[in-house]
Amino acid sequence: MAQNHDATEAFRGRSVVSTADFSKDEILALLDAARAFDRYHDGPVWTPQPPELQGRVLGTLFFEASTRTRLSFESAMLRLGGSVLGFADARISSLSKGESLVDTIKVVEGYCDAIVLRHPREGAARLAAETAHIPVINGGDGSNQHPTQTFLDLYTIREAAGRLDGLKVGFMGDLRYGRTVHSLTEALMHFDVDLKFIGPENLSLPQELREHLAAHGRSGVEVEHLQDAGDLDVLYMTRIQAERFPDPMDYERVRHAYRVDRAALEPFGEKLKILHPLPRVNEVAHDVDDLPGALYFRQSRNGVIVRMALLHLILGGALPGRGDA
Amino acid sequence: MTQPSDFQLTAGTVIDHLPVGTAARALQLLGLPREGPITVGINVPSPRHGRKDIVRVEGLFLEKRESDRLALLGPNVSVSIVRDGAVAEKTVLDVPERLRGILTCPNPTCITNEEPVSSSFVRLGAFPYSFRCTYCERITRSADL
């Protein structure tokens, strides 16, 4: 297993706030570390022995609802032998009594060794990371960043396609407000990837992301309909949220136009990998689930693997089974 | 036409080489009139820049955060400090690469608009300036700040 030692060391004790904070080497080091934890590729997630993080505590502060992110972080920490504490609803935290985020972080850092934070305000994770003396991992800050989602997306694409370079990746749905689209696009700019964006005009890419792509000599093909996207290796679906549309009629029109089913995906062949950060509403029909390229539940499972690797790199020691993994 | 000269500054500040149309914004940024008298020249001929705006304020001496704000208005804005009726010091303003605590993030859901923390921006490139909020990562043009 190839390991870039410096890049691996770069994670130790570090906060994870934004995808942009990580170099290509660091991202690849994390994906390689995750592969070492993915021992039973087609089976249950491995529980390493001896428990590497026994006695360590992860605080999970979720000021906003989450299922996958919170549970997969908790699962990852428990499988590494550590413990978790925290809350899943801001209403039961001191925030409901008017406590500031900064005060909450200063208190909670006394209770644990690292914090996972989800917060409705953009920039909350950066502020928490500046405040805390322990690592803070961003579990989603408003519409801004969700870096561990991006890492598990990259892991899943590389696992399924065998590579990241040379792929044609299409994003479909809410390109404007979908933080997963923005974070993954930014990370994919490290690789030789053709980017395509498929979505309604009123949910098209933010101008600043377009400019960011152009400033790095990259461009993405933007089309309104999937059939105009040309060949694709990966289709990354996102949910279009009703609240983005002032007129409910507009939402109804769009949500049916940006739904894929088995028939719509047939022209792309069996090689097409279909990803979705979940939860889905109706944008991916259930008849797609049985396609070999339907990877969204694999993504959820990989979320545990990648978060185990991340916690290991931030809090732990040597890689598990180094030399025989 | 010469520059406005209704009065001579004894001790104060001349804000010069403002882009045409930004004098009112400069007054707003500085919370003027809090000192004075003030003379404002708009669309004044300038040998170097064609046309410019100029503001002269008796009794005003800028703090660093105030001159940092003025610098956002254009690439050549200068500040001259007048003492005893003569220019004692002249500085062409420069926009620092990092701006801490002198602007407000226009993103209403940025954490800096809720928590007791100073705003923080990184300048992206040359004029016309854009800034990335260090916290919410939104990019904003200086005209929108």
mmCIF file of C-alpha atoms in Angstrom, chain B residues 8-144:
data_model
loop_
_atom_site.group_PDB
_atom_site.id
_atom_site.type_symbol
_atom_site.label_atom_id
_atom_site.label_comp_id
_atom_site.label_asym_id
_atom_site.label_seq_id
_atom_site.Cartn_x
_atom_site.Cartn_y
_atom_site.Cartn_z
ATOM 1 C CA GLN B 8 -7.137 76.053 3.484
ATOM 2 C CA LEU B 9 -6.603 73.099 5.799
ATOM 3 C CA THR B 10 -4.719 74.007 8.919
ATOM 4 C CA ALA B 11 -4.638 70.550 10.403
ATOM 5 C CA GLY B 12 -6.517 67.658 8.849
ATOM 6 C CA THR B 13 -6.599 65.146 6.046
ATOM 7 C CA VAL B 14 -6.848 65.227 2.264
ATOM 8 C CA ILE B 15 -8.229 62.052 0.695
ATOM 9 C CA ASP B 16 -7.182 62.281 -2.930
ATOM 10 C CA HIS B 17 -7.364 60.283 -6.156
ATOM 11 C CA LEU B 18 -10.683 58.742 -5.276
ATOM 12 C CA PRO B 19 -12.322 57.231 -8.369
ATOM 13 C CA VAL B 20 -15.018 59.532 -9.731
ATOM 14 C CA GLY B 21 -18.306 58.921 -7.946
ATOM 15 C CA THR B 22 -16.826 57.545 -4.734
ATOM 16 C CA ALA B 23 -16.545 60.731 -2.651
ATOM 17 C CA ALA B 24 -19.959 60.218 -1.081
ATOM 18 C CA ARG B 25 -19.049 56.617 -0.269
ATOM 19 C CA ALA B 26 -15.818 57.833 1.349
ATOM 20 C CA LEU B 27 -17.797 60.215 3.562
ATOM 21 C CA GLN B 28 -20.166 57.395 4.460
ATOM 22 C CA LEU B 29 -17.320 54.981 5.280
ATOM 23 C CA LEU B 30 -15.760 57.531 7.598
ATOM 24 C CA GLY B 31 -19.039 58.483 9.250
ATOM 25 C CA LEU B 32 -18.616 62.117 8.185
ATOM 26 C CA PRO B 33 -19.432 64.827 8.926
ATOM 27 C CA ARG B 34 -18.058 64.229 12.422
ATOM 28 C CA GLU B 35 -15.236 66.706 11.837
ATOM 29 C CA GLY B 36 -15.001 69.684 9.536
ATOM 30 C CA PRO B 37 -15.343 71.860 7.685
ATOM 31 C CA ILE B 38 -15.273 69.479 4.719
ATOM 32 C CA THR B 39 -14.845 70.230 1.043
ATOM 33 C CA VAL B 40 -15.710 67.645 -1.567
ATOM 34 C CA GLY B 41 -14.572 67.793 -5.169
ATOM 35 C CA ILE B 42 -16.308 65.523 -7.639
ATOM 36 C CA ASN B 43 -15.123 64.809 -11.178
ATOM 37 C CA VAL B 44 -12.083 67.022 -10.697
ATOM 38 C CA PRO B 45 -9.484 67.031 -13.519
ATOM 39 C CA SER B 46 -6.383 65.079 -12.558
ATOM 40 C CA PRO B 47 -3.136 65.182 -14.522
ATOM 41 C CA ARG B 48 -2.417 61.523 -13.711
ATOM 42 C CA HIS B 49 -5.816 59.884 -13.629
ATOM 43 C CA GLY B 50 -7.955 62.017 -15.958
ATOM 44 C CA ARG B 51 -10.711 62.661 -13.412
ATOM 45 C CA LYS B 52 -10.971 62.057 -9.702
ATOM 46 C CA ASP B 53 -12.878 62.855 -6.537
ATOM 47 C CA ILE B 54 -11.202 64.542 -3.572
ATOM 48 C CA VAL B 55 -12.266 65.090 0.042
ATOM 49 C CA ARG B 56 -10.590 67.484 2.478
ATOM 50 C CA VAL B 57 -11.517 67.433 6.155
ATOM 51 C CA GLU B 58 -10.280 69.851 8.775
ATOM 52 C CA GLY B 59 -9.524 68.240 12.119
ATOM 53 C CA LEU B 60 -9.682 64.619 10.873
ATOM 54 C CA PHE B 61 -6.841 62.157 11.356
ATOM 55 C CA LEU B 62 -7.557 58.643 10.207
ATOM 56 C CA GLU B 63 -7.042 55.453 12.119
ATOM 57 C CA LYS B 64 -5.525 52.468 10.337
ATOM 58 C CA ARG B 65 -8.864 50.668 10.042
ATOM 59 C CA GLU B 66 -10.375 53.764 8.448
ATOM 60 C CA SER B 67 -7.658 54.092 5.824
ATOM 61 C CA ASP B 68 -7.935 50.327 5.148
ATOM 62 C CA ARG B 69 -11.597 50.892 4.365
ATOM 63 C CA LEU B 70 -10.889 53.852 2.087
ATOM 64 C CA ALA B 71 -8.339 51.793 0.181
ATOM 65 C CA LEU B 72 -11.164 49.568 -1.045
ATOM 66 C CA LEU B 73 -12.573 52.438 -3.107
ATOM 67 C CA GLY B 74 -9.806 52.428 -5.699
ATOM 68 C CA PRO B 75 -6.254 51.453 -6.513
ATOM 69 C CA ASN B 76 -4.605 54.884 -6.169
ATOM 70 C CA VAL B 77 -6.376 56.534 -3.248
ATOM 71 C CA SER B 78 -3.963 58.684 -1.252
ATOM 72 C CA VAL B 79 -4.170 60.239 2.172
ATOM 73 C CA SER B 80 -2.236 63.379 3.049
ATOM 74 C CA ILE B 81 -1.954 64.589 6.604
ATOM 75 C CA VAL B 82 -1.811 68.362 6.895
ATOM 76 C CA ARG B 83 -0.233 70.077 9.891
ATOM 77 C CA ASP B 84 0.344 73.829 10.241
ATOM 78 C CA GLY B 85 -1.104 74.368 6.786
ATOM 79 C CA ALA B 86 1.383 72.117 4.986
ATOM 80 C CA VAL B 87 1.389 68.456 3.935
ATOM 81 C CA ALA B 88 3.339 66.625 6.621
ATOM 82 C CA GLU B 89 2.865 63.104 5.331
ATOM 83 C CA LYS B 90 1.383 61.499 2.212
ATOM 84 C CA THR B 91 0.532 57.831 1.793
ATOM 85 C CA VAL B 92 -0.831 55.973 -1.227
ATOM 86 C CA LEU B 93 -3.214 53.463 0.294
ATOM 87 C CA ASP B 94 -2.719 49.798 -0.205
ATOM 88 C CA VAL B 95 -5.311 47.085 0.432
ATOM 89 C CA PRO B 96 -3.795 44.532 2.777
ATOM 90 C CA GLU B 97 -3.972 40.870 1.809
ATOM 91 C CA ARG B 98 -5.871 40.135 5.009
ATOM 92 C CA LEU B 99 -8.563 42.391 6.425
ATOM 93 C CA ARG B 100 -9.552 41.663 10.007
ATOM 94 C CA GLY B 101 -12.445 43.351 11.728
ATOM 95 C CA ILE B 102 -12.908 46.272 9.341
ATOM 96 C CA LEU B 103 -15.713 44.963 7.151
ATOM 97 C CA THR B 104 -18.945 43.105 7.688
ATOM 98 C CA CYS B 105 -19.611 39.916 5.768
ATOM 99 C CA PRO B 106 -22.635 40.514 3.532
ATOM 100 C CA ASN B 107 -23.717 36.870 3.879
ATOM 101 C CA PRO B 108 -26.490 37.101 6.503
ATOM 102 C CA THR B 109 -25.964 33.481 7.574
ATOM 103 C CA CYS B 110 -22.196 33.840 8.020
ATOM 104 C CA ILE B 111 -21.206 32.911 11.572
ATOM 105 C CA THR B 112 -19.448 36.290 11.942
ATOM 106 C CA ASN B 113 -22.867 37.947 11.867
ATOM 107 C CA GLU B 114 -24.017 35.954 14.891
ATOM 108 C CA GLU B 115 -21.038 35.234 17.121
ATOM 109 C CA PRO B 116 -18.756 37.722 18.897
ATOM 110 C CA VAL B 117 -15.917 37.356 16.399
ATOM 111 C CA SER B 118 -14.165 39.836 14.115
ATOM 112 C CA SER B 119 -14.796 39.468 10.413
ATOM 113 C CA SER B 120 -11.861 38.260 8.340
ATOM 114 C CA PHE B 121 -11.309 38.485 4.600
ATOM 115 C CA VAL B 122 -8.550 37.518 2.187
ATOM 116 C CA ARG B 123 -8.035 39.769 -0.836
ATOM 117 C CA LEU B 124 -8.121 37.994 -4.180
ATOM 118 C CA GLY B 125 -5.986 39.706 -6.819
ATOM 119 C CA ALA B 126 -5.746 43.363 -7.806
ATOM 120 C CA PHE B 127 -8.377 46.082 -8.335
ATOM 121 C CA PRO B 128 -11.344 45.674 -8.776
ATOM 122 C CA TYR B 129 -10.898 43.786 -5.524
ATOM 123 C CA SER B 130 -12.719 40.668 -4.482
ATOM 124 C CA PHE B 131 -12.526 39.215 -1.006
ATOM 125 C CA ARG B 132 -13.124 35.747 0.378
ATOM 126 C CA CYS B 133 -14.602 35.573 3.858
ATOM 127 C CA THR B 134 -12.276 33.358 5.893
ATOM 128 C CA TYR B 135 -15.277 31.866 7.686
ATOM 129 C CA CYS B 136 -18.165 31.359 5.245
ATOM 130 C CA GLU B 137 -15.808 31.310 2.201
ATOM 131 C CA ARG B 138 -18.186 33.463 0.133
ATOM 132 C CA ILE B 139 -16.503 35.753 -2.369
ATOM 133 C CA THR B 140 -17.658 39.356 -2.404
ATOM 134 C CA ARG B 141 -16.683 42.243 -4.643
ATOM 135 C CA SER B 142 -15.519 45.387 -2.868
ATOM 136 C CA ALA B 143 -18.438 47.341 -4.362
ATOM 137 C CA ASP B 144 -20.807 45.055 -2.429
#
